[in-house]
Amino acid sequence: MASLSTLLPPSKLHAIFQARIPWPPSTPLNFAHVRDFSSYFDADAFRALCFPVLKGLSEIHRFEVADELFTLLPAAESGEFPEQALGMLLLLDQGPRQLFSGHDERWTYSYFDGLALRVLHRLRSLPETLQPDRQTRWVDEMGYTFSHWTVARFWFTAPLTHSESAADQDRQRRLCDEVRQAVETTTGTRDAYRADHGTELPPPATDPTAFSRLARTGPPPGEDITMAEFVFWFLTIFDAHTPIIRAFGRFPSRNGAVGRAPTEAESSFLERTDGFGIVSEEARRRVSADVKAGRWTPLGER
């Protein structure tokens, strides 16, 4: 197999970043375009960028490779560091979610999520002024608009949101609240959930079934959707992950994809959410057989 530096050169990290954040850096974002991104996103090009790298990493199949991936990034002081760091997280966290289905989802949750978290924790361990998700780096140093930073911060936070660790969920809630407060200050618009509920946590932050409802409903419609409306909706989606972990200690929707047996309470939860996010019965059986046999079906093998 090709070396990691050949598999994932700086140009590819930058291309992955641009595939997800393609808008000119100096022009404030049109959030109707951000919301409708999937309608013009080139999925085939994204697959061509990401799948060969993910396939190669699956063949390595060891979590320690995350430390080697981190060394592929430029120096933290470099102006290229934030974009390439985000490109790497998009590859590891969003790539599998967009490209894998069925029994391949085991790779998403049981391998690539772990790699994304390891890389992110390395990024978060840097001195605060060098951390690649800081607003000052994107706006003051790199010349992006504040609106671009809000979207970049979502994707920097996503690996924590997808983690089944309660500590990671607490971290993502703090990072999301930084964005919420920054948008409230910048726009003069208070998050409706805070306005409606005062100091109490709103239902999406306490109800385990809220995520499935919010995801199915989708973001606010209309061509005039504002940054505040979109960002507050996206933050609510992130908030809605935490009560699932608080209730079950894991995401029950993943059980079939990783070969776990559901508890009675989890089965009831999945019925209440109409099986949102679960794999097919065929995929569940195939993963279960692999787990029992101590093997992994190679990524992409049908």
mmCIF file of C-alpha atoms in Angstrom:
data_model
loop_
_atom_site.group_PDB
_atom_site.id
_atom_site.type_symbol
_atom_site.label_atom_id
_atom_site.label_comp_id
_atom_site.label_asym_id
_atom_site.label_seq_id
_atom_site.Cartn_x
_atom_site.Cartn_y
_atom_site.Cartn_z
ATOM 1 C CA MET A 1 0.000 0.000 0.000
ATOM 2 C CA ALA A 2 1.124 3.577 -0.664
ATOM 3 C CA SER A 3 2.610 5.550 2.216
ATOM 4 C CA LEU A 4 0.303 7.792 4.218
ATOM 5 C CA SER A 5 1.954 10.903 2.791
ATOM 6 C CA THR A 6 1.267 9.623 -0.729
ATOM 7 C CA LEU A 7 -2.256 8.524 0.157
ATOM 8 C CA LEU A 8 -3.135 11.850 1.789
ATOM 9 C CA PRO A 9 -0.976 14.738 0.497
ATOM 10 C CA PRO A 10 -1.717 18.357 1.460
ATOM 11 C CA SER A 11 -3.444 18.949 -1.877
ATOM 12 C CA LYS A 12 -5.993 16.244 -1.100
ATOM 13 C CA LEU A 13 -6.698 17.573 2.382
ATOM 14 C CA HIS A 14 -7.310 21.001 0.866
ATOM 15 C CA ALA A 15 -9.541 19.522 -1.850
ATOM 16 C CA ILE A 16 -11.646 17.703 0.756
ATOM 17 C CA PHE A 17 -11.996 20.941 2.697
ATOM 18 C CA GLN A 18 -13.065 22.840 -0.418
ATOM 19 C CA ALA A 19 -15.546 20.129 -1.349
ATOM 20 C CA ARG A 20 -17.441 20.794 1.885
ATOM 21 C CA ILE A 21 -16.821 24.557 2.227
ATOM 22 C CA PRO A 22 -16.628 25.755 -1.383
ATOM 23 C CA TRP A 23 -17.767 29.349 -0.932
ATOM 24 C CA PRO A 24 -15.436 32.352 -1.514
ATOM 25 C CA PRO A 25 -13.851 33.288 1.820
ATOM 26 C CA SER A 26 -14.468 37.039 1.734
ATOM 27 C CA THR A 27 -18.203 36.956 0.878
ATOM 28 C CA PRO A 28 -20.713 36.343 3.708
ATOM 29 C CA LEU A 29 -22.522 33.063 3.237
ATOM 30 C CA ASN A 30 -26.005 32.749 1.813
ATOM 31 C CA PHE A 31 -27.499 30.304 4.304
ATOM 32 C CA ALA A 32 -30.145 29.118 1.868
ATOM 33 C CA HIS A 33 -27.200 27.820 -0.189
ATOM 34 C CA VAL A 34 -25.589 26.329 2.911
ATOM 35 C CA ARG A 35 -28.862 24.629 3.865
ATOM 36 C CA ASP A 36 -29.414 23.277 0.338
ATOM 37 C CA PHE A 37 -25.800 22.215 -0.119
ATOM 38 C CA SER A 38 -26.739 18.573 -0.752
ATOM 39 C CA SER A 39 -28.697 19.589 -3.867
ATOM 40 C CA TYR A 40 -25.542 20.726 -5.674
ATOM 41 C CA PHE A 41 -22.863 18.790 -3.775
ATOM 42 C CA ASP A 42 -20.838 16.612 -6.168
ATOM 43 C CA ALA A 43 -21.088 13.280 -4.370
ATOM 44 C CA ASP A 44 -19.178 11.392 -7.064
ATOM 45 C CA ALA A 45 -16.234 13.789 -6.857
ATOM 46 C CA PHE A 46 -16.270 13.574 -3.053
ATOM 47 C CA ARG A 47 -16.222 9.790 -3.261
ATOM 48 C CA ALA A 48 -13.310 9.899 -5.698
ATOM 49 C CA LEU A 49 -11.421 12.108 -3.240
ATOM 50 C CA CYS A 50 -12.170 10.219 -0.063
ATOM 51 C CA PHE A 51 -12.886 6.547 -0.681
ATOM 52 C CA PRO A 52 -9.380 5.479 -1.787
ATOM 53 C CA VAL A 53 -7.942 7.082 1.357
ATOM 54 C CA LEU A 54 -10.560 5.516 3.625
ATOM 55 C CA LYS A 55 -10.025 2.144 1.965
ATOM 56 C CA GLY A 56 -6.281 2.423 2.547
ATOM 57 C CA LEU A 57 -6.781 3.376 6.193
ATOM 58 C CA SER A 58 -9.176 0.453 6.664
ATOM 59 C CA GLU A 59 -6.432 -1.892 5.446
ATOM 60 C CA ILE A 60 -4.050 -0.457 8.044
ATOM 61 C CA HIS A 61 -6.784 -0.902 10.672
ATOM 62 C CA ARG A 62 -5.103 0.343 13.811
ATOM 63 C CA PHE A 63 -6.116 3.328 15.875
ATOM 64 C CA GLU A 64 -2.517 4.441 16.384
ATOM 65 C CA VAL A 65 -2.462 5.542 12.746
ATOM 66 C CA ALA A 66 -4.292 8.681 13.928
ATOM 67 C CA ASP A 67 -1.019 9.923 15.412
ATOM 68 C CA GLU A 68 0.680 9.355 12.076
ATOM 69 C CA LEU A 69 -2.139 11.201 10.306
ATOM 70 C CA PHE A 70 -1.607 14.165 12.616
ATOM 71 C CA THR A 71 2.006 14.418 11.476
ATOM 72 C CA LEU A 72 0.813 14.928 7.878
ATOM 73 C CA LEU A 73 -0.598 18.326 8.832
ATOM 74 C CA PRO A 74 1.510 21.464 8.360
ATOM 75 C CA ALA A 75 2.912 23.267 11.386
ATOM 76 C CA ALA A 76 0.174 24.564 13.645
ATOM 77 C CA GLU A 77 1.446 28.120 13.124
ATOM 78 C CA SER A 78 0.983 27.799 9.360
ATOM 79 C CA GLY A 79 -1.839 29.644 7.617
ATOM 80 C CA GLU A 80 -2.677 26.377 5.854
ATOM 81 C CA PHE A 81 -3.107 24.454 9.095
ATOM 82 C CA PRO A 82 -6.797 25.206 9.874
ATOM 83 C CA GLU A 83 -8.068 24.253 6.406
ATOM 84 C CA GLN A 84 -6.011 21.061 6.204
ATOM 85 C CA ALA A 85 -6.914 20.053 9.776
ATOM 86 C CA LEU A 86 -10.578 20.474 8.910
ATOM 87 C CA GLY A 87 -10.067 18.537 5.678
ATOM 88 C CA MET A 88 -8.707 15.625 7.719
ATOM 89 C CA LEU A 89 -11.641 15.664 10.140
ATOM 90 C CA LEU A 90 -14.121 15.884 7.261
ATOM 91 C CA LEU A 91 -12.447 12.858 5.683
ATOM 92 C CA LEU A 92 -12.621 10.763 8.865
ATOM 93 C CA ASP A 93 -15.962 11.908 10.293
ATOM 94 C CA GLN A 94 -18.112 12.960 7.325
ATOM 95 C CA GLY A 95 -16.570 10.815 4.598
ATOM 96 C CA PRO A 96 -17.774 7.490 6.066
ATOM 97 C CA ARG A 97 -21.196 8.931 6.895
ATOM 98 C CA GLN A 98 -21.719 10.050 3.323
ATOM 99 C CA LEU A 99 -20.105 7.127 1.531
ATOM 100 C CA PHE A 100 -20.792 4.000 3.596
ATOM 101 C CA SER A 101 -24.034 2.089 3.986
ATOM 102 C CA GLY A 102 -25.183 -1.318 5.183
ATOM 103 C CA HIS A 103 -22.538 -3.490 6.805
ATOM 104 C CA ASP A 104 -19.845 -0.937 5.888
ATOM 105 C CA GLU A 105 -21.298 1.316 8.590
ATOM 106 C CA ARG A 106 -19.437 -0.814 11.114
ATOM 107 C CA TRP A 107 -16.294 0.876 9.762
ATOM 108 C CA THR A 108 -17.852 4.290 10.399
ATOM 109 C CA TYR A 109 -18.714 3.765 14.046
ATOM 110 C CA SER A 110 -16.132 1.215 15.180
ATOM 111 C CA TYR A 111 -13.057 2.537 13.404
ATOM 112 C CA PHE A 112 -13.204 5.896 11.643
ATOM 113 C CA ASP A 113 -15.044 7.649 14.478
ATOM 114 C CA GLY A 114 -12.188 6.619 16.740
ATOM 115 C CA LEU A 115 -9.597 7.995 14.325
ATOM 116 C CA ALA A 116 -11.472 11.288 14.005
ATOM 117 C CA LEU A 117 -11.656 11.652 17.780
ATOM 118 C CA ARG A 118 -7.956 10.926 18.249
ATOM 119 C CA VAL A 119 -7.006 13.543 15.676
ATOM 120 C CA LEU A 120 -9.441 16.047 17.170
ATOM 121 C CA HIS A 121 -8.130 15.532 20.695
ATOM 122 C CA ARG A 122 -4.610 16.180 19.393
ATOM 123 C CA LEU A 123 -5.870 19.409 17.803
ATOM 124 C CA ARG A 124 -7.634 20.434 21.005
ATOM 125 C CA SER A 125 -4.443 19.828 23.008
ATOM 126 C CA LEU A 126 -2.611 22.591 21.140
ATOM 127 C CA PRO A 127 -2.207 26.008 22.774
ATOM 128 C CA GLU A 128 -5.498 27.845 22.439
ATOM 129 C CA THR A 129 -4.144 30.455 20.025
ATOM 130 C CA LEU A 130 -3.033 27.687 17.640
ATOM 131 C CA GLN A 131 -6.174 25.570 17.742
ATOM 132 C CA PRO A 132 -7.543 25.433 14.198
ATOM 133 C CA ASP A 133 -11.196 26.029 15.081
ATOM 134 C CA ARG A 134 -10.664 29.421 16.735
ATOM 135 C CA GLN A 135 -12.615 32.337 15.305
ATOM 136 C CA THR A 136 -9.499 34.529 15.296
ATOM 137 C CA ARG A 137 -7.665 32.112 13.016
ATOM 138 C CA TRP A 138 -10.440 32.010 10.434
ATOM 139 C CA VAL A 139 -11.548 35.636 10.493
ATOM 140 C CA ASP A 140 -8.494 37.651 11.538
ATOM 141 C CA GLU A 141 -5.661 35.516 10.150
ATOM 142 C CA MET A 142 -7.195 33.820 7.099
ATOM 143 C CA GLY A 143 -9.703 36.433 5.959
ATOM 144 C CA TYR A 144 -12.853 34.312 6.114
ATOM 145 C CA THR A 145 -16.146 35.883 7.148
ATOM 146 C CA PHE A 146 -17.711 35.229 10.532
ATOM 147 C CA SER A 147 -20.391 33.169 8.755
ATOM 148 C CA HIS A 148 -17.746 30.832 7.296
ATOM 149 C CA TRP A 149 -16.300 30.298 10.759
ATOM 150 C CA THR A 150 -19.685 29.193 12.141
ATOM 151 C CA VAL A 151 -19.892 26.448 9.505
ATOM 152 C CA ALA A 152 -16.254 25.413 9.988
ATOM 153 C CA ARG A 153 -16.791 25.171 13.756
ATOM 154 C CA PHE A 154 -19.717 22.786 13.208
ATOM 155 C CA TRP A 155 -17.498 20.335 11.361
ATOM 156 C CA PHE A 156 -14.668 20.700 13.871
ATOM 157 C CA THR A 157 -17.166 19.801 16.607
ATOM 158 C CA ALA A 158 -18.908 16.927 14.813
ATOM 159 C CA PRO A 159 -16.558 14.123 16.011
ATOM 160 C CA LEU A 160 -17.406 15.052 19.609
ATOM 161 C CA THR A 161 -21.116 15.138 18.773
ATOM 162 C CA HIS A 162 -20.864 11.644 17.303
ATOM 163 C CA SER A 163 -18.926 10.277 20.279
ATOM 164 C CA GLU A 164 -20.542 7.896 22.760
ATOM 165 C CA SER A 165 -18.432 9.401 25.554
ATOM 166 C CA ALA A 166 -20.305 11.584 28.052
ATOM 167 C CA ALA A 167 -17.162 13.689 28.496
ATOM 168 C CA ASP A 168 -17.002 14.332 24.746
ATOM 169 C CA GLN A 169 -20.673 15.288 24.746
ATOM 170 C CA ASP A 170 -19.966 17.831 27.482
ATOM 171 C CA ARG A 171 -17.089 19.221 25.432
ATOM 172 C CA GLN A 172 -19.210 19.603 22.312
ATOM 173 C CA ARG A 173 -21.942 21.360 24.300
ATOM 174 C CA ARG A 174 -19.401 23.924 25.536
ATOM 175 C CA LEU A 175 -18.030 24.490 22.028
ATOM 176 C CA CYS A 176 -21.523 24.831 20.606
ATOM 177 C CA ASP A 177 -22.449 27.334 23.273
ATOM 178 C CA GLU A 178 -19.446 29.455 22.243
ATOM 179 C CA VAL A 179 -20.876 29.602 18.718
ATOM 180 C CA ARG A 180 -24.378 30.305 20.014
ATOM 181 C CA GLN A 181 -23.194 33.220 22.122
ATOM 182 C CA ALA A 182 -21.017 34.577 19.293
ATOM 183 C CA VAL A 183 -23.951 34.528 16.853
ATOM 184 C CA GLU A 184 -26.283 36.096 19.411
ATOM 185 C CA THR A 185 -23.773 38.889 19.983
ATOM 186 C CA THR A 186 -23.014 39.426 16.289
ATOM 187 C CA THR A 187 -26.618 39.385 15.062
ATOM 188 C CA GLY A 188 -28.458 40.711 18.095
ATOM 189 C CA THR A 189 -30.770 37.689 17.769
ATOM 190 C CA ARG A 190 -31.341 35.462 20.765
ATOM 191 C CA ASP A 191 -31.593 31.730 20.244
ATOM 192 C CA ALA A 192 -35.331 31.023 20.363
ATOM 193 C CA TYR A 193 -34.869 28.002 22.600
ATOM 194 C CA ARG A 194 -33.066 30.113 25.202
ATOM 195 C CA ALA A 195 -35.668 32.852 24.879
ATOM 196 C CA ASP A 196 -38.552 30.417 25.266
ATOM 197 C CA HIS A 197 -37.135 28.378 28.119
ATOM 198 C CA GLY A 198 -35.142 30.862 30.162
ATOM 199 C CA THR A 199 -32.505 29.118 32.247
ATOM 200 C CA GLU A 200 -34.066 25.676 31.746
ATOM 201 C CA LEU A 201 -32.658 23.350 29.112
ATOM 202 C CA PRO A 202 -34.975 23.135 26.081
ATOM 203 C CA PRO A 203 -36.557 19.795 25.076
ATOM 204 C CA PRO A 204 -33.920 18.937 22.433
ATOM 205 C CA ALA A 205 -31.308 19.001 25.197
ATOM 206 C CA THR A 206 -33.271 16.643 27.457
ATOM 207 C CA ASP A 207 -35.464 14.436 25.232
ATOM 208 C CA PRO A 208 -33.682 11.388 23.697
ATOM 209 C CA THR A 209 -36.226 11.202 20.859
ATOM 210 C CA ALA A 210 -35.737 14.839 19.780
ATOM 211 C CA PHE A 211 -32.874 14.165 17.373
ATOM 212 C CA SER A 212 -34.881 11.855 15.126
ATOM 213 C CA ARG A 213 -37.735 14.372 14.921
ATOM 214 C CA LEU A 214 -35.457 17.338 14.217
ATOM 215 C CA ALA A 215 -33.474 15.457 11.575
ATOM 216 C CA ARG A 216 -36.613 14.340 9.783
ATOM 217 C CA THR A 217 -38.126 17.837 9.878
ATOM 218 C CA GLY A 218 -34.970 19.526 8.618
ATOM 219 C CA PRO A 219 -33.836 23.150 8.845
ATOM 220 C CA PRO A 220 -36.067 26.225 8.462
ATOM 221 C CA PRO A 221 -37.339 26.679 4.888
ATOM 222 C CA GLY A 222 -37.305 29.766 2.702
ATOM 223 C CA GLU A 223 -34.811 31.613 0.558
ATOM 224 C CA ASP A 224 -34.420 34.316 3.187
ATOM 225 C CA ILE A 225 -33.179 32.040 5.988
ATOM 226 C CA THR A 226 -30.716 33.974 8.138
ATOM 227 C CA MET A 227 -27.412 32.927 9.616
ATOM 228 C CA ALA A 228 -28.935 33.000 13.098
ATOM 229 C CA GLU A 229 -31.874 30.788 12.080
ATOM 230 C CA PHE A 230 -29.666 28.190 10.442
ATOM 231 C CA VAL A 231 -26.962 28.185 13.100
ATOM 232 C CA PHE A 232 -29.443 27.929 15.975
ATOM 233 C CA TRP A 233 -31.173 25.020 14.215
ATOM 234 C CA PHE A 234 -27.849 23.243 13.635
ATOM 235 C CA LEU A 235 -26.837 23.766 17.255
ATOM 236 C CA THR A 236 -30.161 22.280 18.329
ATOM 237 C CA ILE A 237 -29.381 19.197 16.218
ATOM 238 C CA PHE A 238 -26.044 18.884 18.018
ATOM 239 C CA ASP A 239 -27.696 19.469 21.411
ATOM 240 C CA ALA A 240 -30.130 16.641 20.681
ATOM 241 C CA HIS A 241 -27.368 14.012 20.614
ATOM 242 C CA THR A 242 -26.486 14.454 24.272
ATOM 243 C CA PRO A 243 -29.702 13.197 25.927
ATOM 244 C CA ILE A 244 -29.385 9.923 24.010
ATOM 245 C CA ILE A 245 -25.985 9.321 25.591
ATOM 246 C CA ARG A 246 -27.271 10.396 29.002
ATOM 247 C CA ALA A 247 -30.171 7.952 28.731
ATOM 248 C CA PHE A 248 -28.374 4.915 27.286
ATOM 249 C CA GLY A 249 -24.615 5.525 27.425
ATOM 250 C CA ARG A 250 -24.485 4.910 23.664
ATOM 251 C CA PHE A 251 -26.471 5.516 20.478
ATOM 252 C CA PRO A 252 -28.960 2.623 20.222
ATOM 253 C CA SER A 253 -29.418 3.265 16.501
ATOM 254 C CA ARG A 254 -25.850 2.000 15.963
ATOM 255 C CA ASN A 255 -26.352 -1.347 17.697
ATOM 256 C CA GLY A 256 -27.017 -3.329 14.542
ATOM 257 C CA ALA A 257 -24.150 -1.686 12.667
ATOM 258 C CA VAL A 258 -21.567 -2.606 15.315
ATOM 259 C CA GLY A 259 -22.898 -5.991 16.411
ATOM 260 C CA ARG A 260 -24.395 -4.979 19.767
ATOM 261 C CA ALA A 261 -27.541 -6.503 21.228
ATOM 262 C CA PRO A 262 -30.121 -3.878 22.277
ATOM 263 C CA THR A 263 -31.439 -3.648 25.791
ATOM 264 C CA GLU A 264 -35.182 -3.676 26.375
ATOM 265 C CA ALA A 265 -35.140 0.080 26.937
ATOM 266 C CA GLU A 266 -33.194 0.622 23.703
ATOM 267 C CA SER A 267 -35.640 -1.491 21.720
ATOM 268 C CA SER A 268 -38.484 0.622 23.075
ATOM 269 C CA PHE A 269 -36.597 3.792 22.166
ATOM 270 C CA LEU A 270 -36.009 2.585 18.603
ATOM 271 C CA GLU A 271 -39.715 1.829 18.249
ATOM 272 C CA ARG A 272 -40.568 5.362 19.410
ATOM 273 C CA THR A 273 -38.171 6.850 16.844
ATOM 274 C CA ASP A 274 -39.443 4.554 14.060
ATOM 275 C CA GLY A 275 -36.035 2.940 13.752
ATOM 276 C CA PHE A 276 -34.330 6.172 12.758
ATOM 277 C CA GLY A 277 -30.719 5.563 11.697
ATOM 278 C CA ILE A 278 -30.677 1.770 11.983
ATOM 279 C CA VAL A 279 -29.162 -0.556 9.374
ATOM 280 C CA SER A 280 -31.172 -3.130 7.471
ATOM 281 C CA GLU A 281 -31.808 -6.543 8.968
ATOM 282 C CA GLU A 282 -29.509 -8.092 6.358
ATOM 283 C CA ALA A 283 -26.677 -5.751 7.351
ATOM 284 C CA ARG A 284 -27.322 -6.384 11.050
ATOM 285 C CA ARG A 285 -27.053 -10.148 10.562
ATOM 286 C CA ARG A 286 -23.898 -9.831 8.504
ATOM 287 C CA VAL A 287 -22.178 -7.608 11.062
ATOM 288 C CA SER A 288 -23.313 -9.847 13.909
ATOM 289 C CA ALA A 289 -21.783 -12.864 12.178
ATOM 290 C CA ASP A 290 -18.523 -10.980 11.603
ATOM 291 C CA VAL A 291 -18.305 -9.859 15.228
ATOM 292 C CA LYS A 292 -18.973 -13.375 16.522
ATOM 293 C CA ALA A 293 -16.321 -14.779 14.186
ATOM 294 C CA GLY A 294 -13.806 -12.063 15.137
ATOM 295 C CA ARG A 295 -13.461 -10.800 11.572
ATOM 296 C CA TRP A 296 -14.105 -7.655 9.537
ATOM 297 C CA THR A 297 -15.593 -7.750 6.060
ATOM 298 C CA PRO A 298 -13.241 -5.593 3.954
ATOM 299 C CA LEU A 299 -14.556 -2.101 3.291
ATOM 300 C CA GLY A 300 -16.597 -1.943 0.098
ATOM 301 C CA GLU A 301 -16.902 -5.722 -0.281
ATOM 302 C CA ARG A 302 -20.413 -6.828 -1.196
#
